[in-house]
PDB file of C-alpha atoms in Angstrom:
ATOM      1  CA  MET A   1      -6.792  42.620 -14.496  1.00  0.00           C
ATOM      2  CA  ASP A   2      -6.642  38.761 -15.505  1.00  0.00           C
ATOM      3  CA  SER A   3     -10.444  38.678 -14.798  1.00  0.00           C
ATOM      4  CA  VAL A   4     -11.001  41.394 -17.333  1.00  0.00           C
ATOM      5  CA  ILE A   5      -8.960  39.584 -19.944  1.00  0.00           C
ATOM      6  CA  SER A   6     -10.676  36.463 -19.340  1.00  0.00           C
ATOM      7  CA  SER A   7     -14.218  38.089 -19.732  1.00  0.00           C
ATOM      8  CA  THR A   8     -12.936  39.860 -22.956  1.00  0.00           C
ATOM      9  CA  ILE A   9     -11.837  36.469 -24.539  1.00  0.00           C
ATOM     10  CA  LEU A  10     -15.076  34.919 -23.445  1.00  0.00           C
ATOM     11  CA  PHE A  11     -17.017  37.624 -25.347  1.00  0.00           C
ATOM     12  CA  LEU A  12     -14.949  37.153 -28.296  1.00  0.00           C
ATOM     13  CA  ILE A  13     -15.481  33.393 -28.270  1.00  0.00           C
ATOM     14  CA  TRP A  14     -19.302  33.967 -27.918  1.00  0.00           C
ATOM     15  CA  LYS A  15     -19.332  36.422 -30.652  1.00  0.00           C
ATOM     16  CA  ARG A  16     -17.405  33.984 -32.997  1.00  0.00           C
ATOM     17  CA  LEU A  17     -19.585  31.013 -32.074  1.00  0.00           C
ATOM     18  CA  ARG A  18     -22.789  33.013 -32.704  1.00  0.00           C
ATOM     19  CA  MET A  19     -21.481  34.091 -36.302  1.00  0.00           C
ATOM     20  CA  CYS A  20     -20.534  30.557 -37.067  1.00  0.00           C
ATOM     21  CA  ARG A  21     -24.175  29.380 -36.209  1.00  0.00           C
ATOM     22  CA  LYS A  22     -25.597  31.845 -38.375  1.00  0.00           C
ATOM     23  CA  LYS A  23     -23.390  30.610 -41.062  1.00  0.00           C
ATOM     24  CA  ILE A  24     -21.796  33.967 -41.700  1.00  0.00           C
ATOM     25  CA  CYS A  25     -18.093  32.625 -41.395  1.00  0.00           C
ATOM     26  CA  TYR A  26     -16.721  29.385 -42.821  1.00  0.00           C
ATOM     27  CA  LYS A  27     -13.008  30.417 -43.346  1.00  0.00           C
ATOM     28  CA  GLN A  28     -10.333  28.434 -42.122  1.00  0.00           C
ATOM     29  CA  VAL A  29      -8.757  31.769 -40.549  1.00  0.00           C
ATOM     30  CA  ASP A  30     -11.842  32.456 -38.436  1.00  0.00           C
ATOM     31  CA  ARG A  31     -11.857  28.721 -37.130  1.00  0.00           C
ATOM     32  CA  ARG A  32      -8.033  29.011 -36.183  1.00  0.00           C
ATOM     33  CA  GLN A  33      -8.820  32.410 -34.513  1.00  0.00           C
ATOM     34  CA  LEU A  34     -11.539  30.633 -32.304  1.00  0.00           C
ATOM     35  CA  ILE A  35      -9.246  27.791 -31.192  1.00  0.00           C
ATOM     36  CA  ILE A  36      -6.489  30.349 -30.325  1.00  0.00           C
ATOM     37  CA  LEU A  37      -9.083  32.168 -27.983  1.00  0.00           C
ATOM     38  CA  ILE A  38     -10.282  29.120 -26.469  1.00  0.00           C
ATOM     39  CA  THR A  39      -6.812  27.946 -25.680  1.00  0.00           C
ATOM     40  CA  LEU A  40      -5.872  31.409 -24.166  1.00  0.00           C
ATOM     41  CA  TRP A  41      -9.119  31.229 -22.008  1.00  0.00           C
ATOM     42  CA  LYS A  42      -8.006  27.824 -20.730  1.00  0.00           C
ATOM     43  CA  LEU A  43      -4.639  29.018 -19.863  1.00  0.00           C
ATOM     44  CA  LEU A  44      -5.828  31.998 -17.967  1.00  0.00           C
ATOM     45  CA  LYS A  45      -8.332  29.859 -16.084  1.00  0.00           C
ATOM     46  CA  LYS A  46      -5.533  27.354 -15.092  1.00  0.00           C
ATOM     47  CA  ASN A  47      -3.185  30.241 -13.856  1.00  0.00           C
ATOM     48  CA  LYS A  48      -5.914  31.648 -11.756  1.00  0.00           C
ATOM     49  CA  LYS A  49      -6.285  28.411  -9.931  1.00  0.00           C
ATOM     50  CA  HIS A  50      -2.580  28.454  -8.761  1.00  0.00           C
ATOM     51  CA  SER A  51      -2.234  32.402  -8.205  1.00  0.00           C
ATOM     52  CA  ARG A  52      -1.885  33.500  -4.572  1.00  0.00           C
ATOM     53  CA  ARG A  53      -4.875  34.726  -3.036  1.00  0.00           C
ATOM     54  CA  THR A  54      -3.137  36.934  -0.613  1.00  0.00           C
ATOM     55  CA  TRP A  55       0.481  38.320  -0.343  1.00  0.00           C
ATOM     56  CA  VAL A  56       0.739  37.819   3.448  1.00  0.00           C
ATOM     57  CA  ARG A  57      -2.027  35.917   5.424  1.00  0.00           C
ATOM     58  CA  PRO A  58      -3.852  38.009   7.910  1.00  0.00           C
ATOM     59  CA  ILE A  59      -2.446  36.312  10.976  1.00  0.00           C
ATOM     60  CA  PHE A  60       1.065  36.982   9.692  1.00  0.00           C
ATOM     61  CA  THR A  61       1.081  40.518   9.142  1.00  0.00           C
ATOM     62  CA  ALA A  62       3.446  42.984  10.970  1.00  0.00           C
ATOM     63  CA  ARG A  63       0.562  44.284  12.967  1.00  0.00           C
ATOM     64  CA  GLN A  64      -0.564  40.925  14.267  1.00  0.00           C
ATOM     65  CA  ARG A  65       3.106  40.112  14.914  1.00  0.00           C
ATOM     66  CA  PHE A  66       3.317  43.186  17.158  1.00  0.00           C
ATOM     67  CA  LEU A  67      -0.074  42.621  18.896  1.00  0.00           C
ATOM     68  CA  GLN A  68       0.277  38.880  19.521  1.00  0.00           C
ATOM     69  CA  GLY A  69       3.690  37.466  18.551  1.00  0.00           C
ATOM     70  CA  SER A  70       5.782  35.901  21.098  1.00  0.00           C
ATOM     71  CA  SER A  71       8.790  38.235  20.545  1.00  0.00           C
ATOM     72  CA  ASP A  72       6.891  41.459  21.377  1.00  0.00           C
ATOM     73  CA  ASN A  73       4.842  39.993  24.212  1.00  0.00           C
ATOM     74  CA  LEU A  74       5.648  36.779  25.943  1.00  0.00           C
ATOM     75  CA  VAL A  75       9.471  37.214  25.684  1.00  0.00           C
ATOM     76  CA  LYS A  76       9.476  40.877  26.647  1.00  0.00           C
ATOM     77  CA  GLU A  77       7.356  39.851  29.582  1.00  0.00           C
ATOM     78  CA  MET A  78       9.819  37.194  30.784  1.00  0.00           C
ATOM     79  CA  THR A  79      12.836  39.464  30.273  1.00  0.00           C
ATOM     80  CA  PHE A  80      11.470  42.025  32.678  1.00  0.00           C
ATOM     81  CA  ASN A  81       9.610  39.835  35.078  1.00  0.00           C
ATOM     82  CA  ASP A  82      10.972  36.269  35.005  1.00  0.00           C
ATOM     83  CA  PRO A  83      14.570  35.712  33.842  1.00  0.00           C
ATOM     84  CA  GLU A  84      14.651  32.379  34.736  1.00  0.00           C
ATOM     85  CA  MET A  85      11.694  31.466  32.318  1.00  0.00           C
ATOM     86  CA  PHE A  86      13.488  33.352  29.766  1.00  0.00           C
ATOM     87  CA  TYR A  87      16.407  31.057  30.463  1.00  0.00           C
ATOM     88  CA  ASN A  88      14.304  27.980  29.974  1.00  0.00           C
ATOM     89  CA  TYR A  89      12.899  29.566  26.775  1.00  0.00           C
ATOM     90  CA  CYS A  90      16.112  30.529  25.040  1.00  0.00           C
ATOM     91  CA  ARG A  91      18.756  28.537  26.997  1.00  0.00           C
ATOM     92  CA  MET A  92      20.478  31.840  27.981  1.00  0.00           C
ATOM     93  CA  TYR A  93      19.773  34.763  30.427  1.00  0.00           C
ATOM     94  CA  PRO A  94      18.589  38.067  29.030  1.00  0.00           C
ATOM     95  CA  GLU A  95      21.965  39.814  29.540  1.00  0.00           C
ATOM     96  CA  THR A  96      23.624  37.013  27.335  1.00  0.00           C
ATOM     97  CA  PHE A  97      20.898  37.260  24.736  1.00  0.00           C
ATOM     98  CA  GLU A  98      21.602  41.059  24.420  1.00  0.00           C
ATOM     99  CA  LEU A  99      25.267  40.375  24.040  1.00  0.00           C
ATOM    100  CA  LEU A 100      24.667  37.970  21.451  1.00  0.00           C
ATOM    101  CA  LEU A 101      22.305  40.088  19.606  1.00  0.00           C
ATOM    102  CA  SER A 102      24.764  43.158  19.494  1.00  0.00           C
ATOM    103  CA  ILE A 103      27.377  40.681  17.746  1.00  0.00           C
ATOM    104  CA  VAL A 104      25.132  38.902  15.346  1.00  0.00           C
ATOM    105  CA  GLY A 105      22.257  41.417  14.977  1.00  0.00           C
ATOM    106  CA  PRO A 106      23.901  43.633  12.154  1.00  0.00           C
ATOM    107  CA  HIS A 107      24.651  40.516  10.058  1.00  0.00           C
ATOM    108  CA  ILE A 108      21.170  39.122  10.283  1.00  0.00           C
ATOM    109  CA  GLU A 109      19.161  42.556   9.918  1.00  0.00           C
ATOM    110  CA  LYS A 110      17.548  43.023   6.641  1.00  0.00           C
ATOM    111  CA  GLN A 111      17.038  46.179   4.558  1.00  0.00           C
ATOM    112  CA  TYR A 112      13.663  47.777   4.038  1.00  0.00           C
ATOM    113  CA  CYS A 113      12.172  46.905   0.700  1.00  0.00           C
ATOM    114  CA  ILE A 114       8.342  47.404  -0.022  1.00  0.00           C
ATOM    115  CA  ARG A 115       7.524  45.959   3.483  1.00  0.00           C
ATOM    116  CA  ASP A 116       9.021  46.383   6.879  1.00  0.00           C
ATOM    117  CA  PRO A 117      11.574  43.484   7.400  1.00  0.00           C
ATOM    118  CA  ILE A 118      11.583  41.227  10.471  1.00  0.00           C
ATOM    119  CA  SER A 119      13.688  42.453  13.164  1.00  0.00           C
ATOM    120  CA  SER A 120      17.045  40.945  13.938  1.00  0.00           C
ATOM    121  CA  ARG A 121      15.790  40.414  17.554  1.00  0.00           C
ATOM    122  CA  THR A 122      12.593  38.408  16.250  1.00  0.00           C
ATOM    123  CA  ARG A 123      15.027  36.460  13.827  1.00  0.00           C
ATOM    124  CA  LEU A 124      17.478  35.730  16.466  1.00  0.00           C
ATOM    125  CA  LEU A 125      14.671  34.629  19.023  1.00  0.00           C
ATOM    126  CA  ILE A 126      12.997  32.257  16.477  1.00  0.00           C
ATOM    127  CA  CYS A 127      16.574  30.611  15.806  1.00  0.00           C
ATOM    128  CA  LEU A 128      17.362  30.183  19.536  1.00  0.00           C
ATOM    129  CA  ARG A 129      13.745  28.870  20.318  1.00  0.00           C
ATOM    130  CA  TYR A 130      14.114  26.362  17.472  1.00  0.00           C
ATOM    131  CA  LEU A 131      17.576  25.301  18.705  1.00  0.00           C
ATOM    132  CA  ALA A 132      16.471  25.251  22.466  1.00  0.00           C
ATOM    133  CA  SER A 133      13.262  23.401  22.218  1.00  0.00           C
ATOM    134  CA  GLY A 134      13.525  21.255  18.782  1.00  0.00           C
ATOM    135  CA  ASP A 135       9.782  22.144  18.373  1.00  0.00           C
ATOM    136  CA  SER A 136       8.399  22.035  14.783  1.00  0.00           C
ATOM    137  CA  MET A 137       8.618  25.021  12.426  1.00  0.00           C
ATOM    138  CA  THR A 138       5.000  24.950  12.156  1.00  0.00           C
ATOM    139  CA  SER A 139       4.368  25.499  15.809  1.00  0.00           C
ATOM    140  CA  ILE A 140       7.087  28.316  15.856  1.00  0.00           C
ATOM    141  CA  SER A 141       5.498  29.978  12.920  1.00  0.00           C
ATOM    142  CA  TYR A 142       2.242  30.405  15.009  1.00  0.00           C
ATOM    143  CA  SER A 143       3.828  31.388  18.117  1.00  0.00           C
ATOM    144  CA  PHE A 144       5.855  34.223  16.520  1.00  0.00           C
ATOM    145  CA  ARG A 145       3.290  34.958  13.689  1.00  0.00           C
ATOM    146  CA  VAL A 146       5.607  34.378  10.787  1.00  0.00           C
ATOM    147  CA  ALA A 147       5.120  32.118   7.678  1.00  0.00           C
ATOM    148  CA  VAL A 148       6.460  28.668   7.989  1.00  0.00           C
ATOM    149  CA  CYS A 149       8.740  29.247   4.803  1.00  0.00           C
ATOM    150  CA  THR A 150      10.110  32.307   6.260  1.00  0.00           C
ATOM    151  CA  VAL A 151      10.705  30.652   9.710  1.00  0.00           C
ATOM    152  CA  SER A 152      12.825  27.906   7.782  1.00  0.00           C
ATOM    153  CA  LYS A 153      14.763  30.667   5.809  1.00  0.00           C
ATOM    154  CA  ILE A 154      15.480  32.668   9.053  1.00  0.00           C
ATOM    155  CA  ILE A 155      16.787  29.653  11.063  1.00  0.00           C
ATOM    156  CA  SER A 156      19.121  28.637   8.186  1.00  0.00           C
ATOM    157  CA  GLU A 157      20.415  31.994   7.746  1.00  0.00           C
ATOM    158  CA  THR A 158      20.858  32.837  11.425  1.00  0.00           C
ATOM    159  CA  CYS A 159      22.615  29.366  12.138  1.00  0.00           C
ATOM    160  CA  GLU A 160      25.038  30.245   9.399  1.00  0.00           C
ATOM    161  CA  GLU A 161      25.697  33.746  10.588  1.00  0.00           C
ATOM    162  CA  LEU A 162      26.183  32.415  14.251  1.00  0.00           C
ATOM    163  CA  TRP A 163      28.834  29.973  13.122  1.00  0.00           C
ATOM    164  CA  ASN A 164      30.694  32.487  11.002  1.00  0.00           C
ATOM    165  CA  THR A 165      30.641  35.195  13.431  1.00  0.00           C
ATOM    166  CA  LEU A 166      31.284  33.214  16.817  1.00  0.00           C
ATOM    167  CA  GLN A 167      33.788  30.328  15.708  1.00  0.00           C
ATOM    168  CA  LYS A 168      36.801  32.754  15.962  1.00  0.00           C
ATOM    169  CA  LEU A 169      35.559  34.211  19.142  1.00  0.00           C
ATOM    170  CA  VAL A 170      34.666  30.942  21.105  1.00  0.00           C
ATOM    171  CA  PHE A 171      37.130  28.223  19.792  1.00  0.00           C
ATOM    172  CA  PRO A 172      40.467  28.536  21.232  1.00  0.00           C
ATOM    173  CA  ASP A 173      43.569  28.610  18.811  1.00  0.00           C
ATOM    174  CA  VAL A 174      45.487  25.386  18.692  1.00  0.00           C
ATOM    175  CA  LYS A 175      48.575  26.774  20.317  1.00  0.00           C
ATOM    176  CA  GLU A 176      50.542  25.231  23.060  1.00  0.00           C
ATOM    177  CA  GLU A 177      49.804  27.692  25.591  1.00  0.00           C
ATOM    178  CA  ASN A 178      46.129  27.002  25.242  1.00  0.00           C
ATOM    179  CA  TRP A 179      46.732  23.441  25.742  1.00  0.00           C
ATOM    180  CA  LEU A 180      48.713  23.778  28.867  1.00  0.00           C
ATOM    181  CA  LYS A 181      45.854  26.094  30.303  1.00  0.00           C
ATOM    182  CA  ILE A 182      43.273  23.337  29.561  1.00  0.00           C
ATOM    183  CA  ALA A 183      45.662  20.818  31.160  1.00  0.00           C
ATOM    184  CA  ASN A 184      46.068  23.192  34.252  1.00  0.00           C
ATOM    185  CA  ASN A 185      42.255  23.431  34.530  1.00  0.00           C
ATOM    186  CA  PHE A 186      41.763  19.596  34.488  1.00  0.00           C
ATOM    187  CA  ALA A 187      44.319  19.023  37.078  1.00  0.00           C
ATOM    188  CA  ILE A 188      42.899  21.703  39.427  1.00  0.00           C
ATOM    189  CA  LYS A 189      39.090  20.856  38.985  1.00  0.00           C
ATOM    190  CA  TRP A 190      39.100  17.118  38.092  1.00  0.00           C
ATOM    191  CA  ASN A 191      42.482  15.954  39.620  1.00  0.00           C
ATOM    192  CA  PHE A 192      43.600  14.565  36.076  1.00  0.00           C
ATOM    193  CA  PRO A 193      46.950  15.826  35.037  1.00  0.00           C
ATOM    194  CA  HIS A 194      48.237  16.281  31.481  1.00  0.00           C
ATOM    195  CA  CYS A 195      44.522  16.012  30.094  1.00  0.00           C
ATOM    196  CA  ILE A 196      43.868  18.442  27.290  1.00  0.00           C
ATOM    197  CA  GLY A 197      40.226  17.410  26.784  1.00  0.00           C
ATOM    198  CA  ALA A 198      37.440  14.926  27.045  1.00  0.00           C
ATOM    199  CA  ILE A 199      36.131  13.468  23.945  1.00  0.00           C
ATOM    200  CA  ASP A 200      32.820  11.937  23.142  1.00  0.00           C
ATOM    201  CA  GLY A 201      30.112  11.679  20.488  1.00  0.00           C
ATOM    202  CA  LYS A 202      26.389  12.521  20.360  1.00  0.00           C
ATOM    203  CA  HIS A 203      23.792  11.336  18.183  1.00  0.00           C
ATOM    204  CA  VAL A 204      21.380  13.986  16.898  1.00  0.00           C
ATOM    205  CA  GLN A 205      18.157  12.289  15.698  1.00  0.00           C
ATOM    206  CA  ILE A 206      16.991  13.222  12.107  1.00  0.00           C
ATOM    207  CA  GLN A 207      14.336  12.189   9.530  1.00  0.00           C
ATOM    208  CA  SER A 208      16.003   9.674   7.177  1.00  0.00           C
ATOM    209  CA  PRO A 209      16.980  11.534   3.946  1.00  0.00           C
ATOM    210  CA  PRO A 210      15.691  10.273   0.675  1.00  0.00           C
ATOM    211  CA  HIS A 211      17.250   7.323  -0.740  1.00  0.00           C
ATOM    212  CA  SER A 212      19.961   7.037   2.044  1.00  0.00           C
ATOM    213  CA  GLY A 213      19.033   3.546   3.065  1.00  0.00           C
ATOM    214  CA  SER A 214      20.634   2.586   6.364  1.00  0.00           C
ATOM    215  CA  THR A 215      23.458   4.894   5.996  1.00  0.00           C
ATOM    216  CA  PHE A 216      22.273   7.315   8.931  1.00  0.00           C
ATOM    217  CA  TYR A 217      20.604   4.469  10.988  1.00  0.00           C
ATOM    218  CA  ASN A 218      22.522   3.818  14.173  1.00  0.00           C
ATOM    219  CA  TYR A 219      22.583   1.101  16.829  1.00  0.00           C
ATOM    220  CA  LYS A 220      20.036   3.018  19.185  1.00  0.00           C
ATOM    221  CA  GLY A 221      17.465   2.183  16.437  1.00  0.00           C
ATOM    222  CA  HIS A 222      16.712   5.503  14.724  1.00  0.00           C
ATOM    223  CA  HIS A 223      18.403   7.915  12.055  1.00  0.00           C
ATOM    224  CA  SER A 224      20.906  10.369  13.203  1.00  0.00           C
ATOM    225  CA  ILE A 225      24.101  12.425  12.402  1.00  0.00           C
ATOM    226  CA  ASN A 226      26.887  12.457  14.839  1.00  0.00           C
ATOM    227  CA  LEU A 227      28.204  15.233  16.769  1.00  0.00           C
ATOM    228  CA  LEU A 228      31.842  14.505  17.823  1.00  0.00           C
ATOM    229  CA  ALA A 229      33.264  16.988  20.298  1.00  0.00           C
ATOM    230  CA  VAL A 230      36.080  17.641  22.462  1.00  0.00           C
ATOM    231  CA  CYS A 231      35.542  19.687  25.825  1.00  0.00           C
ATOM    232  CA  ASP A 232      37.736  21.521  28.249  1.00  0.00           C
ATOM    233  CA  ALA A 233      37.415  21.311  31.983  1.00  0.00           C
ATOM    234  CA  ASP A 234      34.497  23.813  31.935  1.00  0.00           C
ATOM    235  CA  TYR A 235      32.484  21.604  29.440  1.00  0.00           C
ATOM    236  CA  CYS A 236      33.135  24.020  26.652  1.00  0.00           C
ATOM    237  CA  PHE A 237      33.615  22.842  23.127  1.00  0.00           C
ATOM    238  CA  THR A 238      37.403  23.138  21.879  1.00  0.00           C
ATOM    239  CA  LEU A 239      37.233  20.889  18.620  1.00  0.00           C
ATOM    240  CA  VAL A 240      33.970  19.619  16.938  1.00  0.00           C
ATOM    241  CA  ASP A 241      33.141  17.514  13.940  1.00  0.00           C
ATOM    242  CA  ILE A 242      29.669  17.546  13.031  1.00  0.00           C
ATOM    243  CA  GLY A 243      27.533  15.585  10.139  1.00  0.00           C
ATOM    244  CA  ALA A 244      28.930  12.180  10.152  1.00  0.00           C
ATOM    245  CA  GLU A 245      26.346   9.192   9.397  1.00  0.00           C
ATOM    246  CA  GLY A 246      24.790   7.557  12.371  1.00  0.00           C
ATOM    247  CA  ARG A 247      25.910   4.164  11.467  1.00  0.00           C
ATOM    248  CA  GLN A 248      29.589   5.184  12.069  1.00  0.00           C
ATOM    249  CA  SER A 249      31.332   4.405  15.589  1.00  0.00           C
ATOM    250  CA  ASP A 250      32.797   7.475  17.653  1.00  0.00           C
ATOM    251  CA  GLY A 251      36.334   5.826  17.076  1.00  0.00           C
ATOM    252  CA  GLY A 252      35.798   5.583  13.283  1.00  0.00           C
ATOM    253  CA  ILE A 253      34.419   9.156  13.118  1.00  0.00           C
ATOM    254  CA  PHE A 254      37.552  10.399  15.070  1.00  0.00           C
ATOM    255  CA  SER A 255      39.931   8.631  12.674  1.00  0.00           C
ATOM    256  CA  ASN A 256      38.229  10.040   9.610  1.00  0.00           C
ATOM    257  CA  SER A 257      37.680  13.725  11.069  1.00  0.00           C
ATOM    258  CA  ILE A 258      40.182  16.628  10.311  1.00  0.00           C
ATOM    259  CA  PHE A 259      41.141  17.048  13.754  1.00  0.00           C
ATOM    260  CA  GLY A 260      41.545  13.326  14.417  1.00  0.00           C
ATOM    261  CA  GLN A 261      43.905  13.342  11.440  1.00  0.00           C
ATOM    262  CA  ARG A 262      45.801  16.259  12.708  1.00  0.00           C
ATOM    263  CA  PHE A 263      46.250  14.257  16.006  1.00  0.00           C
ATOM    264  CA  GLU A 264      47.782  11.292  14.104  1.00  0.00           C
ATOM    265  CA  ASN A 265      50.015  13.764  12.247  1.00  0.00           C
ATOM    266  CA  LYS A 266      51.005  15.731  15.205  1.00  0.00           C
ATOM    267  CA  ASP A 267      50.025  18.864  13.696  1.00  0.00           C
ATOM    268  CA  LEU A 268      48.074  20.505  16.727  1.00  0.00           C
ATOM    269  CA  ASN A 269      50.998  21.981  18.475  1.00  0.00           C
ATOM    270  CA  LEU A 270      50.673  19.697  21.608  1.00  0.00           C
ATOM    271  CA  PRO A 271      53.147  20.277  24.445  1.00  0.00           C
ATOM    272  CA  GLU A 272      56.032  18.067  24.807  1.00  0.00           C
ATOM    273  CA  PRO A 273      55.671  14.955  27.422  1.00  0.00           C
ATOM    274  CA  LYS A 274      56.696  16.137  30.868  1.00  0.00           C
ATOM    275  CA  SER A 275      56.996  14.478  34.088  1.00  0.00           C
ATOM    276  CA  ILE A 276      54.802  14.960  36.837  1.00  0.00           C
ATOM    277  CA  GLU A 277      57.304  14.134  39.647  1.00  0.00           C
ATOM    278  CA  ILE A 278      60.743  15.474  39.744  1.00  0.00           C
ATOM    279  CA  SER A 279      62.232  11.917  39.098  1.00  0.00           C
ATOM    280  CA  GLY A 280      59.146  10.374  37.153  1.00  0.00           C
ATOM    281  CA  PRO A 281      58.909   9.505  33.576  1.00  0.00           C
ATOM    282  CA  ALA A 282      57.751  11.759  31.083  1.00  0.00           C
ATOM    283  CA  ILE A 283      54.076  11.653  30.600  1.00  0.00           C
ATOM    284  CA  PRO A 284      52.308  12.783  27.310  1.00  0.00           C
ATOM    285  CA  PHE A 285      49.277  15.191  27.160  1.00  0.00           C
ATOM    286  CA  VAL A 286      46.247  13.129  26.282  1.00  0.00           C
ATOM    287  CA  LEU A 287      42.391  13.163  25.576  1.00  0.00           C
ATOM    288  CA  VAL A 288      40.436  11.219  27.924  1.00  0.00           C
ATOM    289  CA  ALA A 289      37.658   8.981  26.272  1.00  0.00           C
ATOM    290  CA  ASP A 290      35.522   5.911  26.444  1.00  0.00           C
ATOM    291  CA  GLU A 291      36.344   2.447  25.233  1.00  0.00           C
ATOM    292  CA  ALA A 292      34.829   3.247  21.837  1.00  0.00           C
ATOM    293  CA  PHE A 293      38.206   5.046  21.049  1.00  0.00           C
ATOM    294  CA  ALA A 294      41.660   3.297  20.352  1.00  0.00           C
ATOM    295  CA  LEU A 295      44.293   3.712  22.915  1.00  0.00           C
ATOM    296  CA  THR A 296      47.207   5.699  21.613  1.00  0.00           C
ATOM    297  CA  ASN A 297      49.846   8.175  22.775  1.00  0.00           C
ATOM    298  CA  TYR A 298      47.448  10.988  22.597  1.00  0.00           C
ATOM    299  CA  MET A 299      44.156   9.268  23.749  1.00  0.00           C
ATOM    300  CA  MET A 300      43.836   7.743  27.291  1.00  0.00           C
ATOM    301  CA  ARG A 301      40.740   5.190  27.516  1.00  0.00           C
ATOM    302  CA  PRO A 302      39.602   2.871  30.159  1.00  0.00           C
ATOM    303  CA  TYR A 303      39.832  -0.894  30.048  1.00  0.00           C
ATOM    304  CA  PRO A 304      36.955  -2.765  28.134  1.00  0.00           C
ATOM    305  CA  ARG A 305      33.851  -3.410  30.195  1.00  0.00           C
ATOM    306  CA  SER A 306      34.384  -6.814  31.829  1.00  0.00           C
ATOM    307  CA  LYS A 307      33.236  -8.614  34.794  1.00  0.00           C
ATOM    308  CA  HIS A 308      36.825  -9.627  35.607  1.00  0.00           C
ATOM    309  CA  LEU A 309      38.180  -6.209  36.278  1.00  0.00           C
ATOM    310  CA  ASN A 310      39.747  -5.592  39.657  1.00  0.00           C
ATOM    311  CA  ARG A 311      39.624  -2.446  41.588  1.00  0.00           C
ATOM    312  CA  GLN A 312      42.890  -1.186  40.420  1.00  0.00           C
ATOM    313  CA  LYS A 313      41.678  -1.455  36.822  1.00  0.00           C
ATOM    314  CA  LYS A 314      38.180  -0.100  37.578  1.00  0.00           C
ATOM    315  CA  VAL A 315      39.489   3.098  39.224  1.00  0.00           C
ATOM    316  CA  LEU A 316      41.859   5.173  37.268  1.00  0.00           C
ATOM    317  CA  LYS A 317      44.772   6.474  39.558  1.00  0.00           C
ATOM    318  CA  THR A 318      47.339   8.620  38.699  1.00  0.00           C
TER     319      THR A 318
END
């Protein structure tokens, strides 16, 4: 349609110029019309350069996704023939994936509009592969036969739905009975009584955000955000704080975090101190941490690293 309009305008410009050369028209109105026509033609030519050549690239069509995309070929082959490689691919077994899909799938399924939408299974696989491998979105785009901009949107939307859907199912309520259950597991599995969790931070490497300076630059020599987490005796997260700048220490992040302030304000329904032995003193329930954290009545940490520690200080005994 644009090409027809452009050709028509060119014809009118040619006709006006020819009339002017023959000295038929000298009116100001005709000159003004000629300028308007030339301006319109330039605008159409400029828009044509930036217009999209195709709606979807041929390699990213639904047909090519079905024939050669990973979700309909490689993943299905691993599901039926090699579950261990499926675990390596998604960091979970096929049974766990199907359970997760049944929970999250209805929330990430898209409605049909003009074109067939990408299935919820493929969306979840794209997100899990990105989280499991840390691969670039461009590489995942070629693997799953989905455009890069779509991959980016899928990962963002799916991660948000995973958090909104699973947080209430996965994280335990901050109730006294749950803390007692965690402490009992620590005593049985790790021989550490009155422990309600192990806390530590993890630096997640990122690209430096624009105009951030050294805000996210950590002592390891790269930019990062910090994942601060409390785990139970089975390595499962019970409390998390995500997104602190990499330059901060674990102890500083804990003191500024919401659950750190709730520990300080005694607002997490911790059990009252109890004695381990019949005639022994009352011992509080504590988190176990490294020397980056401060020693408090709810935080147990080792002695600072030193060459002068004796065996009694090096090995914690209860």
